[in-house]
Coordinates of C-alpha atoms and ligand atoms in Angstrom, one line a residue:
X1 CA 29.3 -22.5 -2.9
X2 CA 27.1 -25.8 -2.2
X3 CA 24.9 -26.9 -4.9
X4 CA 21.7 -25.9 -2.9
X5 CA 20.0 -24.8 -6.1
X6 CA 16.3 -22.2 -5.2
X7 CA 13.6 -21.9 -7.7
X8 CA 14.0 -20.4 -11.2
X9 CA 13.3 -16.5 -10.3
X10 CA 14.3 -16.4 -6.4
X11 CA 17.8 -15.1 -7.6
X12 CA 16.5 -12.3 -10.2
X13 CA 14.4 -11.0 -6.5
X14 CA 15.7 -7.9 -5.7
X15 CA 14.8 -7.9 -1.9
X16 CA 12.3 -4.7 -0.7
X17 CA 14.2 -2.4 1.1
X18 CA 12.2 -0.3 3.8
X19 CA 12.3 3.4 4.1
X20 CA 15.0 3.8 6.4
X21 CA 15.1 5.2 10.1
X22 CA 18.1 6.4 11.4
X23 CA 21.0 8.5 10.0
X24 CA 24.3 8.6 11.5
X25 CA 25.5 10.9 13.7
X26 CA 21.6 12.4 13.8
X27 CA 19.7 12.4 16.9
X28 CA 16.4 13.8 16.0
X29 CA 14.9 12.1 12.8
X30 CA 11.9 13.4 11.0
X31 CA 10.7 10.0 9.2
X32 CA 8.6 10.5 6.2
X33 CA 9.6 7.7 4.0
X34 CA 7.7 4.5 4.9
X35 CA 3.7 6.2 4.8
X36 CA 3.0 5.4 8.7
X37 CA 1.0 8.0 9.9
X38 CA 1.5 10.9 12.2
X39 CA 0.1 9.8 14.9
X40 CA 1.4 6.5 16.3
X41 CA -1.5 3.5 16.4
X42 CA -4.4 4.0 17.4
X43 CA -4.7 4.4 20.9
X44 CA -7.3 1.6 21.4
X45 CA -5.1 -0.5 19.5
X46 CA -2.4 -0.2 22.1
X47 CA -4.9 -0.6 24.8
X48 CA -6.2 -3.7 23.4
X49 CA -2.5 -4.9 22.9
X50 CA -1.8 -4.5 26.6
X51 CA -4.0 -6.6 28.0
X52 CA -3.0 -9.8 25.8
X53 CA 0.0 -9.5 26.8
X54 CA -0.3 -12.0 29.3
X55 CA -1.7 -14.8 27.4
X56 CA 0.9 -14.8 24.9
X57 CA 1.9 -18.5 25.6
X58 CA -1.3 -19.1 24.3
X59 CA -1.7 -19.7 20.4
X60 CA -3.6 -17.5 18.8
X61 CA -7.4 -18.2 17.0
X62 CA -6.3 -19.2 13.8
X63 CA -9.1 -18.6 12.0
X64 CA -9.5 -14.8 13.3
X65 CA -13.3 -15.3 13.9
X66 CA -14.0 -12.5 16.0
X67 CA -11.6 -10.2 13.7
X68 CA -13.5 -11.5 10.5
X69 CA -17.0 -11.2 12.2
X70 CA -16.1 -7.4 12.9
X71 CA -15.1 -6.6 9.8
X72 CA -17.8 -8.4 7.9
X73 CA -20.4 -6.5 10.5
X74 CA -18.3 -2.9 9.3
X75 CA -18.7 -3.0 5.7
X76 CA -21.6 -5.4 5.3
X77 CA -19.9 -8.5 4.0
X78 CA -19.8 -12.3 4.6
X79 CA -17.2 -13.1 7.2
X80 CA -16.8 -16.4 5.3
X81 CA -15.3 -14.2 2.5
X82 CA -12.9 -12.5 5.0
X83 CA -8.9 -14.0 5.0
X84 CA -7.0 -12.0 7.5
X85 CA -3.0 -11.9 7.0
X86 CA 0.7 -11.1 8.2
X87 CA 0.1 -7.2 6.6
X88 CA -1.7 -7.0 3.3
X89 CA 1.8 -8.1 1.4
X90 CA 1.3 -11.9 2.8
X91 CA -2.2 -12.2 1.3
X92 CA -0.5 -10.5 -1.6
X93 CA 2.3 -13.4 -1.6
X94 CA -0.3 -16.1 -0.7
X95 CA -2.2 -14.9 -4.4
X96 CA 0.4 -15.1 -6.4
X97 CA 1.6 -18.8 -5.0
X98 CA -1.5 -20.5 -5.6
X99 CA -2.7 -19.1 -8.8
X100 CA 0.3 -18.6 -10.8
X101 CA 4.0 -20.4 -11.2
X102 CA 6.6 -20.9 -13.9
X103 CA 5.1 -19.8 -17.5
X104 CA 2.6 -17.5 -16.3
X105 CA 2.7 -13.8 -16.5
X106 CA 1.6 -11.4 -13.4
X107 CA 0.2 -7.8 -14.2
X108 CA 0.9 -4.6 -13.2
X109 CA 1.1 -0.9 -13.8
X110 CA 4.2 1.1 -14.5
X111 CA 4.9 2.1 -11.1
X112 CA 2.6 -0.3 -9.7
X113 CA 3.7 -1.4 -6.2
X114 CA 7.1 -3.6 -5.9
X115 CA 5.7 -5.8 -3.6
X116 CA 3.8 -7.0 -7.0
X117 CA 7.1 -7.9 -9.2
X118 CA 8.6 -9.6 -6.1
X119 CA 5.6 -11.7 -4.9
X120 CA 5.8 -13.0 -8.9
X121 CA 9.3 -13.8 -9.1
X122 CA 8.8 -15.6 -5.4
X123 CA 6.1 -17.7 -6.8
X124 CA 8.2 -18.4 -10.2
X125 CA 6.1 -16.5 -12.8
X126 CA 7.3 -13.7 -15.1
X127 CA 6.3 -9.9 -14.1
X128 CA 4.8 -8.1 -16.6
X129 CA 3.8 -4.1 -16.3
X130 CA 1.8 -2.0 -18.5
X131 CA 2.2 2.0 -19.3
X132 CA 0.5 4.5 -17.5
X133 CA -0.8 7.6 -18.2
X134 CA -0.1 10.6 -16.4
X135 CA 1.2 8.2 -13.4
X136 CA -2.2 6.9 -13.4
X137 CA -3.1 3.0 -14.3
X138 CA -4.4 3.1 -18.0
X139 CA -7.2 0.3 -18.1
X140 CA -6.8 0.5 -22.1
X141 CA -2.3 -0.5 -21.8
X142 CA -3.7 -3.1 -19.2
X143 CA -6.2 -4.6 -21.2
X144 CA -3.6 -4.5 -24.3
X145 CA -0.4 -6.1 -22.3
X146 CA -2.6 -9.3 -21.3
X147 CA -1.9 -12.6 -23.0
X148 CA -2.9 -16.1 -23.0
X149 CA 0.0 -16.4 -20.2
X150 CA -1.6 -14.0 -18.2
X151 CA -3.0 -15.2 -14.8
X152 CA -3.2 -12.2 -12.2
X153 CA -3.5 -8.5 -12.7
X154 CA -2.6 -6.2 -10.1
X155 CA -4.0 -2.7 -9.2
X156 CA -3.3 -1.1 -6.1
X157 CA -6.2 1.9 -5.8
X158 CA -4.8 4.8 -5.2
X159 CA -1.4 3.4 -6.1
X160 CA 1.8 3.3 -4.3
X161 CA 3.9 5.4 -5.1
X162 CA 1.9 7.3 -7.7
X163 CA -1.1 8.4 -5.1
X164 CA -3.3 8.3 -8.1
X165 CA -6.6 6.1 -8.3
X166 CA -9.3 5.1 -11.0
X167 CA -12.7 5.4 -10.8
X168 CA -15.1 2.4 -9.9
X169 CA -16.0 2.7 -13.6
X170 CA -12.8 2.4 -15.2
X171 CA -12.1 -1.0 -12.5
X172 CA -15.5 -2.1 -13.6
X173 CA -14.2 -1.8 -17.4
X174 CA -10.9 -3.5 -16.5
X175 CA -13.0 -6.3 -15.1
X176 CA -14.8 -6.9 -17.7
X177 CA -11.9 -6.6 -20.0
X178 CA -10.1 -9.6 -18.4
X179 CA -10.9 -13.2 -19.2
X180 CA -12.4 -15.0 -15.9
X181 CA -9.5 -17.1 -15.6
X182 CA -7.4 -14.0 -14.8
X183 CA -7.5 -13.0 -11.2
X184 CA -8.0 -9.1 -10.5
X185 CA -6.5 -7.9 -7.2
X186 CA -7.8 -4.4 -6.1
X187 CA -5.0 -3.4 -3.6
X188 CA -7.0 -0.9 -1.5
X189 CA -4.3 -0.4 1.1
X190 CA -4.9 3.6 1.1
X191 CA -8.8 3.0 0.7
X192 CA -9.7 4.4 4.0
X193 CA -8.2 7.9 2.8
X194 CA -9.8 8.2 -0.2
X195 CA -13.4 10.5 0.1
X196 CA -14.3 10.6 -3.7
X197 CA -17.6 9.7 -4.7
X198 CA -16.5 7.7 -7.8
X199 CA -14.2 5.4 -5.5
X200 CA -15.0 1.7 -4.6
X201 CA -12.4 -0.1 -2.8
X202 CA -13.6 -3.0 -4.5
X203 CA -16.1 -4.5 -2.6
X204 CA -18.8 -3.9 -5.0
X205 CA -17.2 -5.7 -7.5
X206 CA -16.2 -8.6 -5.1
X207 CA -19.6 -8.9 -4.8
X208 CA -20.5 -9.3 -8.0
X209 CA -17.4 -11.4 -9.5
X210 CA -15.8 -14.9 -8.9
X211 CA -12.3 -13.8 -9.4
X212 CA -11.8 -10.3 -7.9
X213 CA -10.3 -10.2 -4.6
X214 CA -9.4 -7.0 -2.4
X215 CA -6.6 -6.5 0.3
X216 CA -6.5 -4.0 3.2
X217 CA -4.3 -3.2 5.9
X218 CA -3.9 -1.7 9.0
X219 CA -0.7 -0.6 8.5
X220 CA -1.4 2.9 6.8
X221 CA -4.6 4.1 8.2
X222 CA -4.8 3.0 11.9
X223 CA -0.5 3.1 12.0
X224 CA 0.0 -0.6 12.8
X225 CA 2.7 -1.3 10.4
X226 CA 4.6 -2.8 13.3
X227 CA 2.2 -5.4 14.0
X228 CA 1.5 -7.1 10.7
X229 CA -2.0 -7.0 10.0
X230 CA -4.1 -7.0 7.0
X231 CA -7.1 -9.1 5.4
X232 CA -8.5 -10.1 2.0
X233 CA -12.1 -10.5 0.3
X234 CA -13.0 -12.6 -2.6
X235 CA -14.9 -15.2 -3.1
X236 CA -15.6 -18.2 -1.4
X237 CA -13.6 -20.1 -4.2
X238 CA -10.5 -17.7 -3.6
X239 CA -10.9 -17.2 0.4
X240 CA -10.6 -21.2 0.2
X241 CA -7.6 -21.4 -1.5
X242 CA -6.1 -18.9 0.6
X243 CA -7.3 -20.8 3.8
X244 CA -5.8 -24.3 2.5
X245 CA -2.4 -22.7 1.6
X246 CA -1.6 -20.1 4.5
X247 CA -0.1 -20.8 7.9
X248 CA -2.2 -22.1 10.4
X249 CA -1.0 -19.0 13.1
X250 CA -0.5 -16.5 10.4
X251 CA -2.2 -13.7 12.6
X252 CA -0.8 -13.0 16.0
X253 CA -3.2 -12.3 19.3
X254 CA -1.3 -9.1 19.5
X255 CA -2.5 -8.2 16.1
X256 CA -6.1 -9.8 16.3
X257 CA -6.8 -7.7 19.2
X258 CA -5.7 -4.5 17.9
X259 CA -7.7 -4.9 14.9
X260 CA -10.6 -5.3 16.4
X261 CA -9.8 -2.4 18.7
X262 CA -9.1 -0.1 15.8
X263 CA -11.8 -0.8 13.3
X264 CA -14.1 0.6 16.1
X265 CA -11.8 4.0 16.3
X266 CA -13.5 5.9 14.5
X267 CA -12.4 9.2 16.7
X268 CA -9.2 8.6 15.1
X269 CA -9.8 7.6 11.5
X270 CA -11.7 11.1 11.3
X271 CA -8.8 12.8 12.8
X272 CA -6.2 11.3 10.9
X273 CA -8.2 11.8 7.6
X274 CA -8.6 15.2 8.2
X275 CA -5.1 15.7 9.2
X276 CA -4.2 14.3 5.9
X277 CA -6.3 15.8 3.6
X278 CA -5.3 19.6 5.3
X279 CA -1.3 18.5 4.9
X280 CA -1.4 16.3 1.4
X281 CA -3.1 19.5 -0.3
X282 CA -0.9 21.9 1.6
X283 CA 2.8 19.9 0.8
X284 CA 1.7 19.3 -2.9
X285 CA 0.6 23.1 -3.0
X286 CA 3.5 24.4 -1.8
X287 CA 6.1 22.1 -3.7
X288 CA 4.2 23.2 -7.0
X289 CA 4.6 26.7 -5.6
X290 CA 8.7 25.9 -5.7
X291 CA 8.4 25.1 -9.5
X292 CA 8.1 21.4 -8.3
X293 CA 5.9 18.8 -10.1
X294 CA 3.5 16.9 -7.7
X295 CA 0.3 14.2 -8.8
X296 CA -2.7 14.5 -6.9
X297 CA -2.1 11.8 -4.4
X298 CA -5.1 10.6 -2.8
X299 CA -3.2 8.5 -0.2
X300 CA -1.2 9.8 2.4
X301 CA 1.8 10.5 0.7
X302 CA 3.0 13.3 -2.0
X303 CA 5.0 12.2 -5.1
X304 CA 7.2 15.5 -5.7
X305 CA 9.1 15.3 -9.0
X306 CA 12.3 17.4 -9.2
X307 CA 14.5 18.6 -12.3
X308 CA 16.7 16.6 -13.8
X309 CA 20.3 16.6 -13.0
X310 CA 20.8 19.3 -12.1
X311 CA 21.6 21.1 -8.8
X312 CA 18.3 20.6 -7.7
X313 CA 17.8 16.5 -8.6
X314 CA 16.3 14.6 -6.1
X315 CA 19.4 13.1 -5.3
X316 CA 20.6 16.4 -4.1
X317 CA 17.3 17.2 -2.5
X318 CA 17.9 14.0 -0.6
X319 CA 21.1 14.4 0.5
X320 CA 19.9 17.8 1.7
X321 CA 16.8 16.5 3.7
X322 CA 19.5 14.1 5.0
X323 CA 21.4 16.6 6.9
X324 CA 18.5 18.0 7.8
X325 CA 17.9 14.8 9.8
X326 CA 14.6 14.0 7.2
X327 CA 14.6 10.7 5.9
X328 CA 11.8 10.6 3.1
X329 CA 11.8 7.6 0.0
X330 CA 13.9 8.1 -3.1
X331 CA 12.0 6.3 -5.8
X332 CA 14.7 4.9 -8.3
X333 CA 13.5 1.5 -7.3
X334 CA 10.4 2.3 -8.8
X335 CA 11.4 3.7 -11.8
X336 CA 10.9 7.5 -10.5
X337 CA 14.1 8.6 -10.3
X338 CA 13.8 11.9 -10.8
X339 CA 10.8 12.0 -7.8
X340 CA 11.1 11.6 -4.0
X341 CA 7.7 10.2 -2.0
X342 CA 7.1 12.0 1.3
X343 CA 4.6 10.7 3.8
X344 CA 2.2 12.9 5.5
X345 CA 3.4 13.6 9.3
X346 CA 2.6 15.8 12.0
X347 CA 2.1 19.3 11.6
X348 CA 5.4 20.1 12.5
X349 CA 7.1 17.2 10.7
X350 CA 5.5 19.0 7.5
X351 CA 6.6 22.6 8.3
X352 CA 10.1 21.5 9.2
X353 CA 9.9 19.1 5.5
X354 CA 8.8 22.1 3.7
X355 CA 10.9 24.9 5.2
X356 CA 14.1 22.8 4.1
X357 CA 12.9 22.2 0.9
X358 CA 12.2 25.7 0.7
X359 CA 15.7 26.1 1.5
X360 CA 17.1 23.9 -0.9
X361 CA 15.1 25.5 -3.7
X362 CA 16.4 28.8 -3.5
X363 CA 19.6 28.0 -3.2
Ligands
PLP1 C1 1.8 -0.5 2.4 C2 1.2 -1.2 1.3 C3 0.9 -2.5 1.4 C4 1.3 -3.5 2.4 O1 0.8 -3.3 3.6 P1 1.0 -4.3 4.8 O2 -0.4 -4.6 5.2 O3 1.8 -3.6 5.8 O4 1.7 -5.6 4.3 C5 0.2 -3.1 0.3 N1 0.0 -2.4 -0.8 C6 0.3 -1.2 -1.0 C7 0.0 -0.4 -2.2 C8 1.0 -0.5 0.1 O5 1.3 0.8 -0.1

């Protein structure tokens, strides 16, 4: 051992692991388990990838102008607010560094996203989560489990792994719950599924706050998890911070041009919404229909809940996908032990998902 000593916290991390991607001794594996669409990326993403290829020896524009200028043109908002990332989880990291540190307590929900916990721990600070209810954040158990030490609250809407969201009014109320020294992050990194009227991603209340900031990604909707791409919007006082403290090349070429590409795909956002609004219902119908217990996910994964130990856990249900060659997320690292998350995949990824778990039911 050397006496290299890392920040108080780095050692109590407990590192993310992935949903995996091969099994042994499998050749054809039905992935489920990391919420990456069914589709591959968007074809004008990988279009728009191909022809930077060939600058590659060139750095990339480090402030992501023409990125930042599309998005702020999309959803009507000032590109000077805009702060694009390595994935969502960097601007995530990047939040947590510069407004809280040793003392300070982060915010989250039950099973609020682990990205949240780690990104806290990273930065020094102490995670803190607060019940839910019915899987679903509980602005009342946020409100109550802030203190004086408090400095950032999370809330990923719809939440991952729950798949449950709040309405705009309840964010609203948590808002205005919170002291305005206590940063609110809306994590809306499932926004673009969601197609209920009571939702805001968060830009309305960006809009209207100082310290409210929400991420995206193009990782979930537009299926380009591999190339690291997400963006933030705050305020100028928060996009600022996030500009002085971030690397200078955070964002690749690759990645700016197939953002820009994909935010104008619009053929397949409405595709691949439909797809998984037809196959969330239909996989959360049919596990209920196996005497399984499902939330209503409004992303584009199912939570399924399965008895506990018994024959049918979910550790046996796993193990049973498994040699089935279908990898999909066991959830003890979340607290869910007794529930495995399943992304939404092709049509025939879903009827070969649910005619095994049909299988393993009735045995
Ligand atoms: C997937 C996910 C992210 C991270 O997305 P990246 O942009 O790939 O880093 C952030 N938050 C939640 C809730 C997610 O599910």
């Amino acid at each position: 051992m050397s006496l290299l000593t890392p920040r108080p916290g780095i050692m109590d991390i407990t590192p993310y692991k992935g949903g995996e991607s091969a099994i042994e001794g499998v050749d054809r594996i039905i992935k489920l388990a990391s919420n990456e669409g069914p589709f591959g990326p968007a074809p004008s993403a990988i279009e728009a990838i191909n022809k930077v290829s060939n600058i590659q020896h060139r750095y990339p524009d480090g402030g992501a102008t023409a990125l930042r200028k599309k998005i702020g043109a999309k959803f009507n908002i000032n590109p000077d607010q805009i702060v694009c990332g390595a994935g969502s989880d960097e601007i995530l990291g990047l939040l947590v560094r510069a407004y809280a540190g040793p003392g300070d307590e982060v915010l989250y929900s039950d099973h609020g996203f682990l990205m949240y916990p780690i990104a806290a721990k990273a930065a020094g600070a102490t995670p803190v989560t607060a019940m839910e209810t019915n899987l679903t954040t509980d602005v009342d158990a946020m409100l109550s489990a802030v203190t004086d030490k408090t400095k950032i609250v999370f809330v990923a809407n719809p939440n991952n792994p729950t798949g449950t969201y709040i309405p705009k009014s309840e964010m609203n109320r948590l808002r205005q719950g919170l002291r305005d020294d206590i940063l609110l992050v809306i994590d809306a990194a499932y926004a673009e599924f969601m197609t209920e009227d009571d939702y805001d991603a968060g830009i309305e209340l960006v809009n209207r706050t100082q310290n409210t900031i929400m991420t995206r990604t193009f990782s979930k909707m537009y299926g380009l998890g591999g190339i690291r791409l997400g963006w933030g919007y705050g305020s100028e006082e928060i996009t600022d911070v996030l500009n002085r403290s971030r690397n200078p090349f955070n964002v690749t070429s690759l990645a700016l041009a197939a953002g820009e590409a994909a935010l104008d795909d619009e053929l397949f956002v409405a595709k691949t919404r439909k797809h998984n609004t037809h196959w969330l219902r239909w996989t959360e119908e049919n596990a209920r229909k196996l005497g399984l217990e499902c939330t209503t996910s409004y992303a584009n994964f199912a939570l399924i809940r399965f008895p506990h130990q018994d024959k049918h856990s979910s550790r046996h249900a796993d193990a049973f996908l498994r040699s089935k060659g279908i990898i999909v997320r066991a959830m003890a690292s979340y607290g869910l032990g007794d529930c495995l998350r399943v992304s939404i995949g092709t049509e025939e990824e879903m009827l070969a998902f649910m005619e095994a778990l049909t299988e393993f039911m009735s045995n």
